[in-house]
Amino acid sequence: MRYDLPADLRRCATALEHALAHLNQQLSALPLLIGRGFALPPINKGTEHDPVTTITVTQHLGVDARDRALAHYQLLFLQQQSEKISTKAAVRLPGILCFEANAAASTAIHQQVNTVNRLKARLEQLITVDSGLSSEARFDFVHTHLRGLLTLNAYRAITLLDAPDTVRFGWANKHIIKNVTQQEIIEKLEKSLKSGRAQAPWTREQWAEKVEQERDAVRALPPGAKLKIKRPVKVQPIARVWHKQQQKQTQLACPSPLLVLCPDRSTVPLIGELLNYDAAHVTHRHKPAAAPLFPLIPRWHLYSDR
C-alpha cells in the first residue's frame, strides 16, 4: 500500500461530502414538479440475513419526499443514522424527484451529478483496488481512516434522467452469477488454509479439515467441468423507464431516488407506485430451462455442472 493512500482517501471523502452538499443546494433551488418516495422498513442489527418474505412500503409525496431524498443522498456515515440500524445493509429509499430545469440549470445539474459519481467511483477504487487489501482486511483499514463510513451508501451512484415518458416501480429477485476456474478456487482454499483462521463453531483443526475436503472435491472434478458462483440477492426495488421516442424500456436498480429533469410541466413522466412486496404472491415469467448445477461449496454458493 502506498504511504499517501490514507490521505487520498480522506480527501476524496471530504470532496464527496462537499459535492453532495452543493448538489442538494442546486436541487433545492429548482421548482419541484413531482416528488414521490417509498420508505422501506429499516434493517435492524442482527437481522441482516433473515429471509425477506414481505416488505411494507410507506409512500411520501411532494416536499416531504424531496427532503427525505436529499438527506438520503448525503447519508455516508453511520453516525448520521440510528444506532439500531444495521451497518451491514445499505439503506434503500426508492423513489423519484422531478424538477423543472431550463437548459443552463440542466447542464449544471448534469455536471454536478457527474462530479459526485466520479468521486464515488474514485472512493471505491481507493478502497477496493488501490489498497490491495482482502475484503476481510478492508473494514479495519476504512474505519481507521474514515470512522463509520457506510461503504455501500458511499459507492452508490446517483441516477439522473432527462424527461422519460413513463417510470414504473417494482421488485426484482436476482442472482449474482460469476464463472470461475478450478485453479482460482483451489488457490482461494489454500490461502484460507495458510491463514490458520477458523469459523465458529469449528476449532482451527476442524475448520482446516473442512477446507481440505472442499479443496479435494474441487481437485476431483473431471477436466472441462464448469464452475459457477450463483449467489442469491435479496429482493431489490427497481424502476422501469420508458422512452417513447426510442421505443426503449430500461430497467434500473432503484436503491435511491431517481433524479429527473424536465423542461416544463408538460414533460413530467407518468409515474407509478411501488407496492408492498409479498413473496407468496410473486408470479414469475417463463424462463428457458437452465443447465442443471450441483452444489460444490455451499458456503460460497459454488456450483458445478458435473
PDB file of C-alpha atoms in Angstrom:
ATOM      1  CA  MET A   1       0.000   0.000   0.000  1.00  0.00           C
ATOM      2  CA  ARG A   2       1.382   3.430  -0.937  1.00  0.00           C
ATOM      3  CA  TYR A   3       2.032   5.667   2.052  1.00  0.00           C
ATOM      4  CA  ASP A   4      -0.210   8.527   0.841  1.00  0.00           C
ATOM      5  CA  LEU A   5      -3.303   6.355   0.314  1.00  0.00           C
ATOM      6  CA  PRO A   6      -4.990   7.240   3.651  1.00  0.00           C
ATOM      7  CA  ALA A   7      -4.629  10.961   2.877  1.00  0.00           C
ATOM      8  CA  ASP A   8      -6.062  10.412  -0.615  1.00  0.00           C
ATOM      9  CA  LEU A   9      -8.958   8.509   0.933  1.00  0.00           C
ATOM     10  CA  ARG A  10      -9.788  11.301   3.368  1.00  0.00           C
ATOM     11  CA  ARG A  11      -9.510  13.976   0.657  1.00  0.00           C
ATOM     12  CA  CYS A  12     -11.834  12.010  -1.626  1.00  0.00           C
ATOM     13  CA  ALA A  13     -14.441  11.505   1.116  1.00  0.00           C
ATOM     14  CA  THR A  14     -14.342  15.206   2.025  1.00  0.00           C
ATOM     15  CA  ALA A  15     -14.691  16.201  -1.630  1.00  0.00           C
ATOM     16  CA  LEU A  16     -17.654  13.836  -1.956  1.00  0.00           C
ATOM     17  CA  GLU A  17     -19.392  15.377   1.064  1.00  0.00           C
ATOM     18  CA  HIS A  18     -18.916  18.873  -0.381  1.00  0.00           C
ATOM     19  CA  ALA A  19     -20.074  17.796  -3.852  1.00  0.00           C
ATOM     20  CA  LEU A  20     -23.243  16.218  -2.430  1.00  0.00           C
ATOM     21  CA  ALA A  21     -23.977  19.296  -0.329  1.00  0.00           C
ATOM     22  CA  HIS A  22     -23.612  21.515  -3.407  1.00  0.00           C
ATOM     23  CA  LEU A  23     -25.870  19.225  -5.466  1.00  0.00           C
ATOM     24  CA  ASN A  24     -28.518  19.394  -2.751  1.00  0.00           C
ATOM     25  CA  GLN A  25     -28.345  23.206  -2.797  1.00  0.00           C
ATOM     26  CA  GLN A  26     -28.771  23.227  -6.575  1.00  0.00           C
ATOM     27  CA  LEU A  27     -31.749  20.861  -6.445  1.00  0.00           C
ATOM     28  CA  SER A  28     -33.419  22.743  -3.586  1.00  0.00           C
ATOM     29  CA  ALA A  29     -33.357  25.900  -5.733  1.00  0.00           C
ATOM     30  CA  LEU A  30     -35.244  24.233  -8.623  1.00  0.00           C
ATOM     31  CA  PRO A  31     -39.052  24.067  -8.850  1.00  0.00           C
ATOM     32  CA  LEU A  32     -40.200  20.622  -7.696  1.00  0.00           C
ATOM     33  CA  LEU A  33     -42.716  19.151 -10.145  1.00  0.00           C
ATOM     34  CA  ILE A  34     -43.253  15.761  -8.516  1.00  0.00           C
ATOM     35  CA  GLY A  35     -41.699  14.083  -5.507  1.00  0.00           C
ATOM     36  CA  ARG A  36     -42.504  10.501  -4.649  1.00  0.00           C
ATOM     37  CA  GLY A  37     -40.525   8.400  -2.173  1.00  0.00           C
ATOM     38  CA  PHE A  38     -41.136   4.852  -0.978  1.00  0.00           C
ATOM     39  CA  ALA A  39     -39.722   4.338   2.516  1.00  0.00           C
ATOM     40  CA  LEU A  40     -38.858   0.725   3.363  1.00  0.00           C
ATOM     41  CA  PRO A  41     -38.673  -0.733   6.881  1.00  0.00           C
ATOM     42  CA  PRO A  42     -35.203  -0.285   8.431  1.00  0.00           C
ATOM     43  CA  ILE A  43     -32.981  -3.345   8.709  1.00  0.00           C
ATOM     44  CA  ASN A  44     -32.010  -3.606  12.363  1.00  0.00           C
ATOM     45  CA  LYS A  45     -28.761  -5.035  13.661  1.00  0.00           C
ATOM     46  CA  GLY A  46     -28.773  -8.811  13.814  1.00  0.00           C
ATOM     47  CA  THR A  47     -31.487  -9.227  11.179  1.00  0.00           C
ATOM     48  CA  GLU A  48     -29.329  -8.741   8.053  1.00  0.00           C
ATOM     49  CA  HIS A  49     -29.529 -12.385   6.998  1.00  0.00           C
ATOM     50  CA  ASP A  50     -33.155 -13.048   7.903  1.00  0.00           C
ATOM     51  CA  PRO A  51     -35.228 -14.211   4.922  1.00  0.00           C
ATOM     52  CA  VAL A  52     -37.386 -11.451   3.461  1.00  0.00           C
ATOM     53  CA  THR A  53     -40.897 -12.555   2.551  1.00  0.00           C
ATOM     54  CA  THR A  54     -42.828  -9.291   2.946  1.00  0.00           C
ATOM     55  CA  ILE A  55     -41.905  -5.602   2.719  1.00  0.00           C
ATOM     56  CA  THR A  56     -44.314  -2.844   3.675  1.00  0.00           C
ATOM     57  CA  VAL A  57     -43.879   0.380   1.699  1.00  0.00           C
ATOM     58  CA  THR A  58     -44.699   3.826   3.134  1.00  0.00           C
ATOM     59  CA  GLN A  59     -45.198   6.490   0.477  1.00  0.00           C
ATOM     60  CA  HIS A  60     -44.091  10.118   0.886  1.00  0.00           C
ATOM     61  CA  LEU A  61     -45.066  12.869  -1.529  1.00  0.00           C
ATOM     62  CA  GLY A  62     -44.042  16.365  -2.563  1.00  0.00           C
ATOM     63  CA  VAL A  63     -41.623  18.400  -0.460  1.00  0.00           C
ATOM     64  CA  ASP A  64     -41.556  15.689   2.208  1.00  0.00           C
ATOM     65  CA  ALA A  65     -40.310  13.193  -0.387  1.00  0.00           C
ATOM     66  CA  ARG A  66     -37.761  15.711  -1.682  1.00  0.00           C
ATOM     67  CA  ASP A  67     -36.333  16.462   1.757  1.00  0.00           C
ATOM     68  CA  ARG A  68     -36.054  12.754   2.591  1.00  0.00           C
ATOM     69  CA  ALA A  69     -34.337  12.094  -0.736  1.00  0.00           C
ATOM     70  CA  LEU A  70     -31.804  14.904  -0.352  1.00  0.00           C
ATOM     71  CA  ALA A  71     -30.944  13.698   3.158  1.00  0.00           C
ATOM     72  CA  HIS A  72     -30.631  10.149   1.807  1.00  0.00           C
ATOM     73  CA  TYR A  73     -28.076  11.203  -0.833  1.00  0.00           C
ATOM     74  CA  GLN A  74     -25.895  12.690   1.918  1.00  0.00           C
ATOM     75  CA  LEU A  75     -26.027   9.622   4.196  1.00  0.00           C
ATOM     76  CA  LEU A  76     -22.384   8.491   4.216  1.00  0.00           C
ATOM     77  CA  PHE A  77     -21.567   7.754   7.862  1.00  0.00           C
ATOM     78  CA  LEU A  78     -23.218   5.567  10.481  1.00  0.00           C
ATOM     79  CA  GLN A  79     -23.142   8.491  12.913  1.00  0.00           C
ATOM     80  CA  GLN A  80     -25.895  10.023  10.747  1.00  0.00           C
ATOM     81  CA  GLN A  81     -28.385   7.222  11.435  1.00  0.00           C
ATOM     82  CA  SER A  82     -29.916   5.381  14.381  1.00  0.00           C
ATOM     83  CA  GLU A  83     -27.645   3.053  16.344  1.00  0.00           C
ATOM     84  CA  LYS A  84     -30.259   0.311  15.957  1.00  0.00           C
ATOM     85  CA  ILE A  85     -29.924   0.180  12.161  1.00  0.00           C
ATOM     86  CA  SER A  86     -27.563  -2.389  10.672  1.00  0.00           C
ATOM     87  CA  THR A  87     -24.358  -1.081   9.120  1.00  0.00           C
ATOM     88  CA  LYS A  88     -24.017  -4.263   7.034  1.00  0.00           C
ATOM     89  CA  ALA A  89     -27.043  -3.479   4.862  1.00  0.00           C
ATOM     90  CA  ALA A  90     -27.384  -0.381   2.701  1.00  0.00           C
ATOM     91  CA  VAL A  91     -30.280   1.929   3.478  1.00  0.00           C
ATOM     92  CA  ARG A  92     -32.628   1.939   0.475  1.00  0.00           C
ATOM     93  CA  LEU A  93     -35.085   4.673  -0.483  1.00  0.00           C
ATOM     94  CA  PRO A  94     -36.587   4.043  -3.929  1.00  0.00           C
ATOM     95  CA  GLY A  95     -38.477   6.923  -5.446  1.00  0.00           C
ATOM     96  CA  ILE A  96     -38.311   9.782  -7.926  1.00  0.00           C
ATOM     97  CA  LEU A  97     -37.804  13.547  -7.883  1.00  0.00           C
ATOM     98  CA  CYS A  98     -38.842  15.547 -10.952  1.00  0.00           C
ATOM     99  CA  PHE A  99     -37.535  19.108 -11.218  1.00  0.00           C
ATOM    100  CA  GLU A 100     -38.197  21.835 -13.754  1.00  0.00           C
ATOM    101  CA  ALA A 101     -34.885  22.894 -15.279  1.00  0.00           C
ATOM    102  CA  ASN A 102     -34.016  25.133 -18.223  1.00  0.00           C
ATOM    103  CA  ALA A 103     -31.011  24.352 -20.415  1.00  0.00           C
ATOM    104  CA  ALA A 104     -28.495  26.127 -18.175  1.00  0.00           C
ATOM    105  CA  ALA A 105     -29.793  24.557 -14.960  1.00  0.00           C
ATOM    106  CA  SER A 106     -29.920  21.124 -16.611  1.00  0.00           C
ATOM    107  CA  THR A 107     -26.295  21.423 -17.721  1.00  0.00           C
ATOM    108  CA  ALA A 108     -25.209  22.463 -14.214  1.00  0.00           C
ATOM    109  CA  ILE A 109     -27.060  19.548 -12.565  1.00  0.00           C
ATOM    110  CA  HIS A 110     -25.628  17.045 -15.048  1.00  0.00           C
ATOM    111  CA  GLN A 111     -22.112  18.337 -14.369  1.00  0.00           C
ATOM    112  CA  GLN A 112     -22.572  18.137 -10.608  1.00  0.00           C
ATOM    113  CA  VAL A 113     -24.059  14.627 -10.681  1.00  0.00           C
ATOM    114  CA  ASN A 114     -21.125  13.532 -12.859  1.00  0.00           C
ATOM    115  CA  THR A 115     -18.741  15.027 -10.303  1.00  0.00           C
ATOM    116  CA  VAL A 116     -20.485  13.202  -7.447  1.00  0.00           C
ATOM    117  CA  ASN A 117     -20.459   9.881  -9.289  1.00  0.00           C
ATOM    118  CA  ARG A 118     -16.778  10.242 -10.255  1.00  0.00           C
ATOM    119  CA  LEU A 119     -15.893  10.815  -6.599  1.00  0.00           C
ATOM    120  CA  LYS A 120     -17.957   7.791  -5.562  1.00  0.00           C
ATOM    121  CA  ALA A 121     -16.157   5.625  -8.130  1.00  0.00           C
ATOM    122  CA  ARG A 122     -12.804   7.050  -7.013  1.00  0.00           C
ATOM    123  CA  LEU A 123     -13.564   6.245  -3.366  1.00  0.00           C
ATOM    124  CA  GLU A 124     -14.456   2.659  -4.281  1.00  0.00           C
ATOM    125  CA  GLN A 125     -11.269   2.350  -6.369  1.00  0.00           C
ATOM    126  CA  LEU A 126      -9.100   3.564  -3.481  1.00  0.00           C
ATOM    127  CA  ILE A 127     -10.660   1.123  -1.014  1.00  0.00           C
ATOM    128  CA  THR A 128     -11.176  -1.997  -3.103  1.00  0.00           C
ATOM    129  CA  VAL A 129      -8.283  -1.821  -5.583  1.00  0.00           C
ATOM    130  CA  ASP A 130      -5.543   0.639  -4.624  1.00  0.00           C
ATOM    131  CA  SER A 131      -5.418  -0.586  -1.011  1.00  0.00           C
ATOM    132  CA  GLY A 132      -4.505  -4.094  -2.194  1.00  0.00           C
ATOM    133  CA  LEU A 133      -6.366  -5.482   0.800  1.00  0.00           C
ATOM    134  CA  SER A 134      -8.614  -8.513   1.015  1.00  0.00           C
ATOM    135  CA  SER A 135     -12.309  -7.910   1.663  1.00  0.00           C
ATOM    136  CA  GLU A 136     -11.787  -9.057   5.271  1.00  0.00           C
ATOM    137  CA  ALA A 137      -8.983  -6.548   5.894  1.00  0.00           C
ATOM    138  CA  ARG A 138     -10.712  -3.565   4.299  1.00  0.00           C
ATOM    139  CA  PHE A 139     -13.076  -2.990   7.209  1.00  0.00           C
ATOM    140  CA  ASP A 140     -10.298  -2.104   9.661  1.00  0.00           C
ATOM    141  CA  PHE A 141      -8.496  -0.012   7.037  1.00  0.00           C
ATOM    142  CA  VAL A 142     -11.586   2.022   6.152  1.00  0.00           C
ATOM    143  CA  HIS A 143     -12.741   2.589   9.729  1.00  0.00           C
ATOM    144  CA  THR A 144      -9.238   3.534  10.866  1.00  0.00           C
ATOM    145  CA  HIS A 145      -9.127   6.404   8.383  1.00  0.00           C
ATOM    146  CA  LEU A 146     -12.837   7.145   7.831  1.00  0.00           C
ATOM    147  CA  ARG A 147     -14.613   6.129  11.011  1.00  0.00           C
ATOM    148  CA  GLY A 148     -18.151   4.974  10.394  1.00  0.00           C
ATOM    149  CA  LEU A 149     -18.105   5.165   6.586  1.00  0.00           C
ATOM    150  CA  LEU A 150     -21.104   3.325   5.100  1.00  0.00           C
ATOM    151  CA  THR A 151     -19.328   1.994   2.026  1.00  0.00           C
ATOM    152  CA  LEU A 152     -22.470   0.603   0.380  1.00  0.00           C
ATOM    153  CA  ASN A 153     -24.078   4.036   0.528  1.00  0.00           C
ATOM    154  CA  ALA A 154     -20.890   5.869  -0.432  1.00  0.00           C
ATOM    155  CA  TYR A 155     -20.258   3.801  -3.577  1.00  0.00           C
ATOM    156  CA  ARG A 156     -23.836   4.012  -4.862  1.00  0.00           C
ATOM    157  CA  ALA A 157     -24.124   6.274  -7.919  1.00  0.00           C
ATOM    158  CA  ILE A 158     -26.963   8.761  -8.390  1.00  0.00           C
ATOM    159  CA  THR A 159     -29.143   8.152 -11.459  1.00  0.00           C
ATOM    160  CA  LEU A 160     -30.105  11.259 -13.465  1.00  0.00           C
ATOM    161  CA  LEU A 161     -32.623  11.090 -16.333  1.00  0.00           C
ATOM    162  CA  ASP A 162     -33.908  13.629 -18.846  1.00  0.00           C
ATOM    163  CA  ALA A 163     -37.717  13.599 -19.040  1.00  0.00           C
ATOM    164  CA  PRO A 164     -38.583   9.953 -19.774  1.00  0.00           C
ATOM    165  CA  ASP A 165     -42.200   9.255 -20.709  1.00  0.00           C
ATOM    166  CA  THR A 166     -43.022   6.676 -18.042  1.00  0.00           C
ATOM    167  CA  VAL A 167     -41.414   5.484 -14.801  1.00  0.00           C
ATOM    168  CA  ARG A 168     -42.902   2.480 -13.029  1.00  0.00           C
ATOM    169  CA  PHE A 169     -41.615   0.675  -9.964  1.00  0.00           C
ATOM    170  CA  GLY A 170     -41.452  -2.962  -8.943  1.00  0.00           C
ATOM    171  CA  TRP A 171     -39.406  -5.672  -7.269  1.00  0.00           C
ATOM    172  CA  ALA A 172     -36.708  -7.984  -8.629  1.00  0.00           C
ATOM    173  CA  ASN A 173     -35.339 -11.269  -7.321  1.00  0.00           C
ATOM    174  CA  LYS A 174     -31.903 -11.871  -8.818  1.00  0.00           C
ATOM    175  CA  HIS A 175     -28.717 -13.900  -8.531  1.00  0.00           C
ATOM    176  CA  ILE A 176     -25.134 -12.708  -8.841  1.00  0.00           C
ATOM    177  CA  ILE A 177     -23.574 -15.170 -11.283  1.00  0.00           C
ATOM    178  CA  LYS A 178     -19.834 -15.415 -11.889  1.00  0.00           C
ATOM    179  CA  ASN A 179     -17.896 -18.047 -13.828  1.00  0.00           C
ATOM    180  CA  VAL A 180     -14.696 -19.134 -12.060  1.00  0.00           C
ATOM    181  CA  THR A 181     -11.896 -21.585 -12.798  1.00  0.00           C
ATOM    182  CA  GLN A 182     -10.863 -24.658 -10.883  1.00  0.00           C
ATOM    183  CA  GLN A 183      -7.440 -23.132 -10.205  1.00  0.00           C
ATOM    184  CA  GLU A 184      -8.928 -19.891  -8.807  1.00  0.00           C
ATOM    185  CA  ILE A 185     -11.000 -21.807  -6.276  1.00  0.00           C
ATOM    186  CA  ILE A 186      -8.105 -24.092  -5.267  1.00  0.00           C
ATOM    187  CA  GLU A 187      -5.855 -21.069  -4.708  1.00  0.00           C
ATOM    188  CA  LYS A 188      -8.528 -19.385  -2.605  1.00  0.00           C
ATOM    189  CA  LEU A 189      -8.983 -22.501  -0.456  1.00  0.00           C
ATOM    190  CA  GLU A 190      -5.226 -22.924   0.016  1.00  0.00           C
ATOM    191  CA  LYS A 191      -4.956 -19.277   1.057  1.00  0.00           C
ATOM    192  CA  SER A 192      -7.671 -19.958   3.628  1.00  0.00           C
ATOM    193  CA  LEU A 193      -5.697 -22.929   4.936  1.00  0.00           C
ATOM    194  CA  LYS A 194      -2.482 -20.902   5.249  1.00  0.00           C
ATOM    195  CA  SER A 195      -4.234 -18.150   7.207  1.00  0.00           C
ATOM    196  CA  GLY A 196      -4.853 -20.611  10.064  1.00  0.00           C
ATOM    197  CA  ARG A 197      -8.179 -18.994  10.884  1.00  0.00           C
ATOM    198  CA  ALA A 198     -11.346 -20.819  11.889  1.00  0.00           C
ATOM    199  CA  GLN A 199     -15.035 -20.054  11.652  1.00  0.00           C
ATOM    200  CA  ALA A 200     -17.377 -20.649  14.543  1.00  0.00           C
ATOM    201  CA  PRO A 201     -18.431 -23.139  15.791  1.00  0.00           C
ATOM    202  CA  TRP A 202     -15.409 -25.121  14.473  1.00  0.00           C
ATOM    203  CA  THR A 203     -11.953 -25.306  16.031  1.00  0.00           C
ATOM    204  CA  ARG A 204      -8.947 -24.468  13.850  1.00  0.00           C
ATOM    205  CA  GLU A 205      -8.259 -28.161  13.267  1.00  0.00           C
ATOM    206  CA  GLN A 206     -11.884 -28.907  12.369  1.00  0.00           C
ATOM    207  CA  TRP A 207     -12.075 -25.936  10.047  1.00  0.00           C
ATOM    208  CA  ALA A 208      -8.810 -26.882   8.312  1.00  0.00           C
ATOM    209  CA  GLU A 209     -10.143 -30.384   7.746  1.00  0.00           C
ATOM    210  CA  LYS A 210     -13.357 -28.976   6.259  1.00  0.00           C
ATOM    211  CA  VAL A 211     -11.444 -26.680   3.884  1.00  0.00           C
ATOM    212  CA  GLU A 212      -9.167 -29.553   2.825  1.00  0.00           C
ATOM    213  CA  GLN A 213     -12.247 -31.639   1.970  1.00  0.00           C
ATOM    214  CA  GLU A 214     -13.581 -28.761  -0.135  1.00  0.00           C
ATOM    215  CA  ARG A 215     -10.240 -28.443  -1.940  1.00  0.00           C
ATOM    216  CA  ASP A 216     -10.125 -32.183  -2.619  1.00  0.00           C
ATOM    217  CA  ALA A 217     -13.659 -32.052  -4.027  1.00  0.00           C
ATOM    218  CA  VAL A 218     -12.654 -29.299  -6.448  1.00  0.00           C
ATOM    219  CA  ARG A 219      -9.492 -31.155  -7.473  1.00  0.00           C
ATOM    220  CA  ALA A 220     -11.536 -34.299  -8.135  1.00  0.00           C
ATOM    221  CA  LEU A 221     -13.664 -32.628 -10.798  1.00  0.00           C
ATOM    222  CA  PRO A 222     -13.145 -34.041 -14.300  1.00  0.00           C
ATOM    223  CA  PRO A 223     -11.351 -31.920 -16.947  1.00  0.00           C
ATOM    224  CA  GLY A 224     -13.667 -29.411 -18.577  1.00  0.00           C
ATOM    225  CA  ALA A 225     -16.006 -29.142 -15.598  1.00  0.00           C
ATOM    226  CA  LYS A 226     -17.555 -25.698 -15.339  1.00  0.00           C
ATOM    227  CA  LEU A 227     -17.642 -23.814 -12.050  1.00  0.00           C
ATOM    228  CA  LYS A 228     -20.062 -21.045 -11.272  1.00  0.00           C
ATOM    229  CA  ILE A 229     -20.800 -18.859  -8.264  1.00  0.00           C
ATOM    230  CA  LYS A 230     -24.547 -18.279  -8.129  1.00  0.00           C
ATOM    231  CA  ARG A 231     -25.333 -16.179  -5.097  1.00  0.00           C
ATOM    232  CA  PRO A 232     -28.915 -15.097  -4.422  1.00  0.00           C
ATOM    233  CA  VAL A 233     -29.539 -11.415  -3.808  1.00  0.00           C
ATOM    234  CA  LYS A 234     -32.365 -10.286  -1.576  1.00  0.00           C
ATOM    235  CA  VAL A 235     -35.331  -8.759  -3.340  1.00  0.00           C
ATOM    236  CA  GLN A 236     -34.486  -5.306  -4.701  1.00  0.00           C
ATOM    237  CA  PRO A 237     -36.613  -2.308  -5.729  1.00  0.00           C
ATOM    238  CA  ILE A 238     -36.329  -1.482  -9.437  1.00  0.00           C
ATOM    239  CA  ALA A 239     -37.568   1.187 -11.825  1.00  0.00           C
ATOM    240  CA  ARG A 240     -38.712   0.527 -15.392  1.00  0.00           C
ATOM    241  CA  VAL A 241     -38.112   3.611 -17.507  1.00  0.00           C
ATOM    242  CA  TRP A 242     -39.831   4.014 -20.891  1.00  0.00           C
ATOM    243  CA  HIS A 243     -38.702   6.423 -23.629  1.00  0.00           C
ATOM    244  CA  LYS A 244     -41.388   6.655 -26.276  1.00  0.00           C
ATOM    245  CA  GLN A 245     -39.234   8.269 -28.958  1.00  0.00           C
ATOM    246  CA  GLN A 246     -36.611   5.493 -28.791  1.00  0.00           C
ATOM    247  CA  GLN A 247     -39.280   2.841 -28.166  1.00  0.00           C
ATOM    248  CA  LYS A 248     -37.000   1.562 -25.429  1.00  0.00           C
ATOM    249  CA  GLN A 249     -37.561   0.368 -21.873  1.00  0.00           C
ATOM    250  CA  THR A 250     -34.668   0.317 -19.401  1.00  0.00           C
ATOM    251  CA  GLN A 251     -34.756  -1.488 -16.075  1.00  0.00           C
ATOM    252  CA  LEU A 252     -32.733   0.218 -13.340  1.00  0.00           C
ATOM    253  CA  ALA A 253     -31.857  -0.753  -9.806  1.00  0.00           C
ATOM    254  CA  CYS A 254     -33.521   1.823  -7.578  1.00  0.00           C
ATOM    255  CA  PRO A 255     -31.959   1.864  -4.093  1.00  0.00           C
ATOM    256  CA  SER A 256     -32.010   5.686  -4.156  1.00  0.00           C
ATOM    257  CA  PRO A 257     -34.489   8.165  -5.658  1.00  0.00           C
ATOM    258  CA  LEU A 258     -34.121   8.783  -9.387  1.00  0.00           C
ATOM    259  CA  LEU A 259     -33.470  12.374 -10.415  1.00  0.00           C
ATOM    260  CA  VAL A 260     -35.470  13.573 -13.431  1.00  0.00           C
ATOM    261  CA  LEU A 261     -35.075  16.946 -15.144  1.00  0.00           C
ATOM    262  CA  CYS A 262     -37.980  18.292 -17.218  1.00  0.00           C
ATOM    263  CA  PRO A 263     -38.083  21.441 -19.394  1.00  0.00           C
ATOM    264  CA  ASP A 264     -41.604  22.187 -18.129  1.00  0.00           C
ATOM    265  CA  ARG A 265     -44.674  20.639 -16.503  1.00  0.00           C
ATOM    266  CA  SER A 266     -45.948  19.189 -19.768  1.00  0.00           C
ATOM    267  CA  THR A 267     -42.963  16.805 -19.928  1.00  0.00           C
ATOM    268  CA  VAL A 268     -43.401  15.256 -16.474  1.00  0.00           C
ATOM    269  CA  PRO A 269     -43.378  11.448 -16.871  1.00  0.00           C
ATOM    270  CA  LEU A 270     -46.262   9.189 -15.936  1.00  0.00           C
ATOM    271  CA  ILE A 271     -45.173   7.758 -12.583  1.00  0.00           C
ATOM    272  CA  GLY A 272     -46.307   4.538 -10.945  1.00  0.00           C
ATOM    273  CA  GLU A 273     -46.192   3.388  -7.328  1.00  0.00           C
ATOM    274  CA  LEU A 274     -44.061   0.825  -5.541  1.00  0.00           C
ATOM    275  CA  LEU A 275     -46.466  -1.656  -3.995  1.00  0.00           C
ATOM    276  CA  ASN A 276     -45.842  -3.815  -0.940  1.00  0.00           C
ATOM    277  CA  TYR A 277     -43.744  -6.923  -1.581  1.00  0.00           C
ATOM    278  CA  ASP A 278     -45.202 -10.335  -0.780  1.00  0.00           C
ATOM    279  CA  ALA A 279     -43.127 -13.347  -1.813  1.00  0.00           C
ATOM    280  CA  ALA A 280     -46.154 -15.643  -1.580  1.00  0.00           C
ATOM    281  CA  HIS A 281     -47.867 -13.805  -4.424  1.00  0.00           C
ATOM    282  CA  VAL A 282     -44.942 -13.302  -6.818  1.00  0.00           C
ATOM    283  CA  THR A 283     -45.637 -14.575 -10.331  1.00  0.00           C
ATOM    284  CA  HIS A 284     -42.507 -15.476 -12.307  1.00  0.00           C
ATOM    285  CA  ARG A 285     -42.340 -15.022 -16.044  1.00  0.00           C
ATOM    286  CA  HIS A 286     -41.466 -18.107 -18.093  1.00  0.00           C
ATOM    287  CA  LYS A 287     -37.718 -18.650 -18.300  1.00  0.00           C
ATOM    288  CA  PRO A 288     -35.929 -21.179 -20.519  1.00  0.00           C
ATOM    289  CA  ALA A 289     -34.676 -24.197 -18.593  1.00  0.00           C
ATOM    290  CA  ALA A 290     -31.075 -23.732 -17.492  1.00  0.00           C
ATOM    291  CA  ALA A 291     -28.479 -26.489 -17.436  1.00  0.00           C
ATOM    292  CA  PRO A 292     -28.549 -28.340 -14.094  1.00  0.00           C
ATOM    293  CA  LEU A 293     -25.995 -27.283 -11.481  1.00  0.00           C
ATOM    294  CA  PHE A 294     -24.801 -29.240  -8.458  1.00  0.00           C
ATOM    295  CA  PRO A 295     -23.671 -27.647  -5.172  1.00  0.00           C
ATOM    296  CA  LEU A 296     -19.946 -27.976  -4.546  1.00  0.00           C
ATOM    297  CA  ILE A 297     -19.125 -25.467  -1.763  1.00  0.00           C
ATOM    298  CA  PRO A 298     -22.461 -24.233  -0.369  1.00  0.00           C
ATOM    299  CA  ARG A 299     -20.944 -21.532   1.851  1.00  0.00           C
ATOM    300  CA  TRP A 300     -19.549 -19.839  -1.289  1.00  0.00           C
ATOM    301  CA  HIS A 301     -22.635 -20.604  -3.392  1.00  0.00           C
ATOM    302  CA  LEU A 302     -20.272 -22.521  -5.684  1.00  0.00           C
ATOM    303  CA  TYR A 303     -21.812 -24.929  -8.180  1.00  0.00           C
ATOM    304  CA  SER A 304     -20.523 -27.219 -10.895  1.00  0.00           C
ATOM    305  CA  ASP A 305     -22.153 -28.770 -13.954  1.00  0.00           C
ATOM    306  CA  ARG A 306     -20.635 -32.145 -13.024  1.00  0.00           C
TER     307      ARG A 306
END
